[in-house]
Coordinates of C-alpha atoms and ligand atoms in Angstrom, one line a residue:
M267 CA 136.5 74.2 40.8
Q268 CA 135.3 70.6 40.5
T269 CA 131.5 70.1 40.2
P270 CA 130.2 67.1 42.2
S271 CA 128.6 64.6 39.9
T272 CA 124.8 64.8 40.2
N273 CA 124.2 61.1 40.9
E274 CA 126.7 61.0 43.8
A275 CA 126.0 62.9 47.0
A276 CA 129.1 64.6 48.3
T277 CA 130.6 63.0 51.5
T278 CA 129.7 65.2 54.4
L279 CA 131.5 65.5 57.7
S280 CA 128.4 63.9 59.3
T281 CA 128.6 60.8 57.2
V282 CA 132.3 60.5 57.7
L283 CA 131.8 60.8 61.4
D284 CA 129.2 58.1 61.5
T285 CA 131.3 55.6 59.7
A286 CA 134.3 56.4 61.8
T287 CA 132.4 56.1 65.1
Q288 CA 131.2 52.7 64.0
R289 CA 134.7 51.6 63.1
L290 CA 136.1 52.7 66.5
A291 CA 133.2 51.1 68.3
E292 CA 133.9 47.8 66.5
V293 CA 137.5 47.7 67.8
G294 CA 136.4 48.5 71.3
V295 CA 137.5 52.1 71.7
D296 CA 135.9 53.5 74.9
N297 CA 134.4 56.7 73.6
P298 CA 134.2 56.1 69.8
R299 CA 132.1 59.2 68.9
F300 CA 134.1 61.6 71.0
D301 CA 137.4 60.3 69.6
A302 CA 136.1 60.4 66.0
E303 CA 134.9 64.0 66.5
L304 CA 138.2 65.2 67.9
L305 CA 140.2 63.5 65.2
L306 CA 138.0 64.8 62.5
A307 CA 138.2 68.4 63.9
E308 CA 142.0 68.0 64.0
S309 CA 142.1 66.8 60.4
C310 CA 139.9 69.7 59.2
S311 CA 141.9 72.2 61.3
L312 CA 138.6 73.2 63.1
D313 CA 137.7 73.2 66.7
R314 CA 135.0 70.9 67.8
S315 CA 132.2 73.5 67.9
A316 CA 133.1 74.9 64.5
M317 CA 133.0 71.4 63.1
H318 CA 129.6 70.8 64.6
V319 CA 128.1 73.7 62.7
R320 CA 129.6 72.3 59.5
L321 CA 128.4 68.7 59.8
T322 CA 126.3 68.9 56.6
S323 CA 129.3 70.4 54.6
P324 CA 131.3 68.2 52.3
I325 CA 134.8 67.1 53.5
T326 CA 137.7 68.0 51.2
P327 CA 139.7 65.0 49.8
A328 CA 142.8 66.2 51.6
D329 CA 141.0 66.5 55.0
H330 CA 139.4 63.1 54.4
R331 CA 142.8 61.5 53.7
R332 CA 144.3 63.0 56.8
F333 CA 141.3 61.8 58.9
E334 CA 141.5 58.3 57.5
A335 CA 145.1 58.0 58.4
L336 CA 144.5 59.2 62.0
L337 CA 141.5 57.0 62.4
E338 CA 143.4 53.9 61.3
K339 CA 146.1 54.6 63.9
R340 CA 143.4 55.2 66.6
A341 CA 141.8 51.9 65.6
Q342 CA 145.1 50.2 66.1
G343 CA 145.3 51.6 69.7
V344 CA 147.5 54.7 69.4
P345 CA 146.2 57.1 72.2
L346 CA 144.1 60.0 71.0
Q347 CA 146.4 62.6 72.6
Y348 CA 149.4 61.4 70.5
L349 CA 147.4 61.6 67.3
R350 CA 146.1 65.1 68.1
G351 CA 149.5 66.2 69.4
H352 CA 148.1 68.1 72.3
Q353 CA 146.1 67.7 75.5
E354 CA 144.5 70.1 77.9
F355 CA 145.7 70.1 81.5
W356 CA 144.4 72.6 84.1
S357 CA 142.8 74.6 81.2
L358 CA 146.1 75.0 79.4
D359 CA 146.9 73.3 76.1
F360 CA 150.1 71.2 76.1
E361 CA 152.0 69.8 73.1
I362 CA 152.2 66.0 73.6
T363 CA 154.5 63.7 71.8
P364 CA 155.3 60.0 72.4
D365 CA 158.4 61.2 74.3
V366 CA 156.2 62.3 77.2
L367 CA 153.5 60.8 79.4
I368 CA 150.0 62.0 78.5
P369 CA 148.9 64.4 81.3
R370 CA 146.1 62.8 83.3
P371 CA 143.2 64.4 85.2
E372 CA 144.4 62.9 88.5
T373 CA 147.6 64.9 88.3
E374 CA 145.5 68.1 88.5
L375 CA 145.1 67.2 92.2
L376 CA 148.8 68.0 92.6
I377 CA 148.2 71.4 91.2
E378 CA 145.2 72.0 93.4
Q379 CA 147.2 71.1 96.5
A380 CA 150.2 73.2 95.5
L381 CA 148.1 76.2 95.0
E382 CA 146.5 75.7 98.5
L383 CA 149.9 75.5 100.3
G384 CA 150.7 79.3 100.1
G385 CA 154.1 80.7 100.9
I386 CA 155.8 79.0 98.0
E387 CA 158.9 80.9 96.9
S388 CA 160.7 78.4 94.7
L389 CA 159.8 75.0 93.3
C390 CA 161.4 72.2 91.6
D391 CA 159.5 69.6 89.4
I392 CA 161.4 66.3 89.2
G393 CA 160.6 64.3 86.1
T394 CA 158.8 67.1 84.4
G395 CA 157.9 65.2 81.1
S396 CA 155.6 67.5 79.1
G397 CA 156.2 70.1 81.7
C398 CA 152.6 70.2 82.7
I399 CA 153.2 70.5 86.4
A400 CA 156.0 73.1 86.3
I401 CA 154.4 75.2 83.6
T402 CA 150.9 75.2 85.2
L403 CA 152.4 76.3 88.5
A404 CA 154.6 78.9 86.9
D405 CA 151.6 80.3 85.1
A406 CA 149.5 80.3 88.3
L407 CA 152.2 81.6 90.7
P408 CA 154.0 84.5 88.9
G409 CA 156.4 85.3 91.7
V410 CA 157.8 81.8 92.1
A411 CA 161.1 80.7 90.8
V412 CA 160.6 77.4 88.9
T413 CA 163.1 74.7 88.0
A414 CA 162.1 71.6 86.0
S415 CA 164.2 68.6 85.4
D416 CA 163.9 65.3 83.5
I417 CA 166.3 62.5 82.7
S418 CA 165.1 62.4 79.1
P419 CA 166.5 65.1 76.7
A420 CA 163.6 64.5 74.4
A421 CA 161.1 65.2 77.2
V422 CA 163.0 68.4 78.2
A423 CA 162.7 69.6 74.6
V424 CA 158.9 69.1 74.6
A425 CA 158.6 70.8 78.0
R426 CA 160.6 73.8 76.8
R427 CA 158.3 74.2 73.8
N428 CA 155.3 74.0 76.1
A429 CA 156.8 76.8 78.3
E430 CA 157.0 78.9 75.2
R431 CA 153.5 78.0 74.2
V432 CA 152.1 79.1 77.6
S433 CA 154.5 82.2 77.7
V434 CA 156.4 81.2 80.8
S435 CA 159.7 80.2 79.3
D436 CA 161.5 83.2 80.9
R437 CA 160.4 82.0 84.3
I438 CA 161.4 78.3 84.2
R439 CA 164.9 76.9 84.3
F440 CA 165.0 73.5 82.6
A441 CA 167.6 70.9 83.3
C442 CA 168.3 67.5 82.0
G443 CA 169.5 64.9 84.5
N444 CA 168.6 62.1 86.9
L445 CA 166.4 63.2 89.8
F446 CA 168.2 66.1 91.7
D447 CA 171.6 65.8 89.8
E448 CA 171.2 69.2 88.1
V449 CA 170.1 71.1 91.3
V450 CA 172.8 69.9 93.7
G451 CA 173.3 72.5 96.5
Q452 CA 169.9 74.2 95.9
R453 CA 166.9 74.2 98.3
F454 CA 163.3 74.8 97.4
T455 CA 160.1 75.5 99.2
L456 CA 158.3 72.9 97.1
I457 CA 159.4 69.8 95.4
A458 CA 156.7 68.4 93.0
S459 CA 156.9 65.2 91.1
N460 CA 154.9 62.7 89.2
P461 CA 157.6 60.0 89.1
P462 CA 157.3 56.6 87.4
Y463 CA 155.5 54.4 89.8
V464 CA 153.9 51.5 87.8
E465 CA 155.1 48.0 88.6
S466 CA 157.2 46.6 85.7
T467 CA 155.1 43.5 85.5
A468 CA 151.9 45.5 85.1
I469 CA 153.4 47.1 82.0
D470 CA 154.9 43.9 80.6
G471 CA 151.8 41.9 81.4
G472 CA 149.7 44.4 79.4
Q473 CA 147.2 44.8 82.4
R474 CA 147.1 48.4 81.4
E475 CA 147.2 50.0 78.0
L476 CA 150.4 51.9 78.5
S477 CA 152.5 50.5 75.6
Y478 CA 152.5 53.8 73.6
E479 CA 153.8 55.9 76.5
P480 CA 157.5 56.2 77.4
R481 CA 158.6 53.4 79.7
L482 CA 161.0 55.8 81.5
A483 CA 158.0 57.8 82.7
L484 CA 156.0 54.8 84.0
D485 CA 158.3 52.0 85.1
G486 CA 158.9 52.0 88.8
G487 CA 160.6 48.7 89.0
A488 CA 159.4 45.4 90.6
D489 CA 157.3 47.1 93.3
G490 CA 156.8 50.4 91.5
L491 CA 158.8 52.2 94.2
D492 CA 162.3 52.3 92.8
V493 CA 162.3 55.9 91.8
I494 CA 160.0 57.0 94.6
R495 CA 162.4 55.4 97.2
R496 CA 165.4 57.4 95.8
L497 CA 163.3 60.6 95.4
V498 CA 161.9 60.6 99.0
A499 CA 165.3 59.7 100.5
A500 CA 167.0 62.6 98.7
T501 CA 164.2 65.2 99.2
P502 CA 165.3 66.6 102.7
S503 CA 168.6 67.7 101.2
Y504 CA 166.8 69.9 98.7
L505 CA 164.1 71.5 100.8
V506 CA 164.2 74.6 103.0
A507 CA 163.1 74.0 106.6
G508 CA 159.3 73.6 106.5
G509 CA 159.4 72.9 102.8
W510 CA 156.9 70.6 101.1
L511 CA 157.0 67.5 98.9
L512 CA 154.0 66.9 96.7
M513 CA 154.4 63.6 94.9
E514 CA 151.9 61.5 92.8
I515 CA 151.7 57.9 93.8
G516 CA 150.0 54.7 92.7
C517 CA 146.7 54.1 94.5
D518 CA 148.0 51.0 96.3
Q519 CA 151.3 52.6 97.5
E520 CA 150.0 54.7 100.5
P521 CA 151.4 52.7 103.4
A522 CA 154.8 52.1 101.6
V523 CA 155.2 55.8 100.7
L524 CA 154.2 57.0 104.2
A525 CA 156.8 54.7 105.6
L526 CA 159.5 56.0 103.2
A527 CA 158.7 59.6 104.2
H528 CA 158.9 58.6 107.9
D529 CA 162.3 56.9 107.2
A530 CA 163.5 60.1 105.6
G531 CA 162.8 62.0 108.8
C532 CA 159.4 63.5 107.9
R533 CA 156.9 63.8 110.8
D534 CA 154.1 65.5 108.8
A535 CA 153.0 63.3 105.9
T536 CA 149.5 62.6 104.6
V537 CA 148.2 61.0 101.5
V538 CA 145.4 62.9 99.7
K539 CA 142.7 61.1 97.7
D540 CA 142.0 61.9 94.1
Y541 CA 138.6 62.7 92.6
A542 CA 137.9 59.0 92.2
G543 CA 138.5 58.6 96.0
L544 CA 141.8 56.8 95.5
P545 CA 144.9 57.6 97.6
R546 CA 147.0 59.5 95.0
L547 CA 149.2 62.2 96.4
L548 CA 151.9 62.3 99.1
R549 CA 151.8 65.7 100.9
A550 CA 154.8 65.8 103.2
R551 CA 156.5 68.6 105.1
W552 CA 160.0 68.5 106.6
Ligands
LIG29 N1 149.0 57.7 86.3 C1 149.7 56.8 85.4 C2 149.0 55.5 85.2 O1 148.7 54.9 86.2 C3 151.1 56.5 85.8 C4 151.9 57.7 85.8 C5 153.3 57.4 86.5 O2 153.8 56.4 86.6 N2 153.7 58.5 87.0 O3 148.6 55.2 84.1

């Protein structure tokens, strides 16, 4: 074992953390201390509370190197979730790679609403991404037959791994295809979706920090409604009578989306507000 030289104090987790927090703050990261703590915990293979009780311990050179590499990427703007490789959603832990959208807290509203509906026998998640919607609902609703589809093979691979991780892989059928292409002829009691709904110009113009996430999962075309338009129009063909569509939308899309539901023959559609008070979820019954 190496003996630390007497005139040089060993670098502790605490000092590493302080320097890192300062570095992230300097480049304008929103929660520099929080991000630094999570990356350090990840680098040392500890959870955050275990790391806290070891703050005065020295960091090993290998852990330090791992941490510096992650910190540098975070300082360059890579989202924390891609660096950690996982993210909590509805109290479950999901593997997250740059092939999938990072699950967001507002999408938990969809889960909450789905669980309130009752009477769900089958559901189909369109554009499943990491699988967070389909997998969370499969876990919460053991008797329900779940199908999850995504146009991206890489996303489907991540979703499959997440289903294994949460131990629901035997209860979900995964498919790779555009919208309903892989479920033609089937009808569900619930169709759930968080489709791409951001306007192309908002992505290109850099109004939002979305450049690390898959464009396929975000880009809804000129008015953000390209995919939503097709999805809502097709939905009645894939629902049983009295079946529901729960679909996340952009907070400025309420009137347009209600009109699309109406055009598709729906006479029972509302938009539910998220926890920030923004219109966020179409809740429609055919
Ligand atoms: N909620 C995401 C955002 O606004 C967009 C997700 C999506 O397009 N489905 O950052």
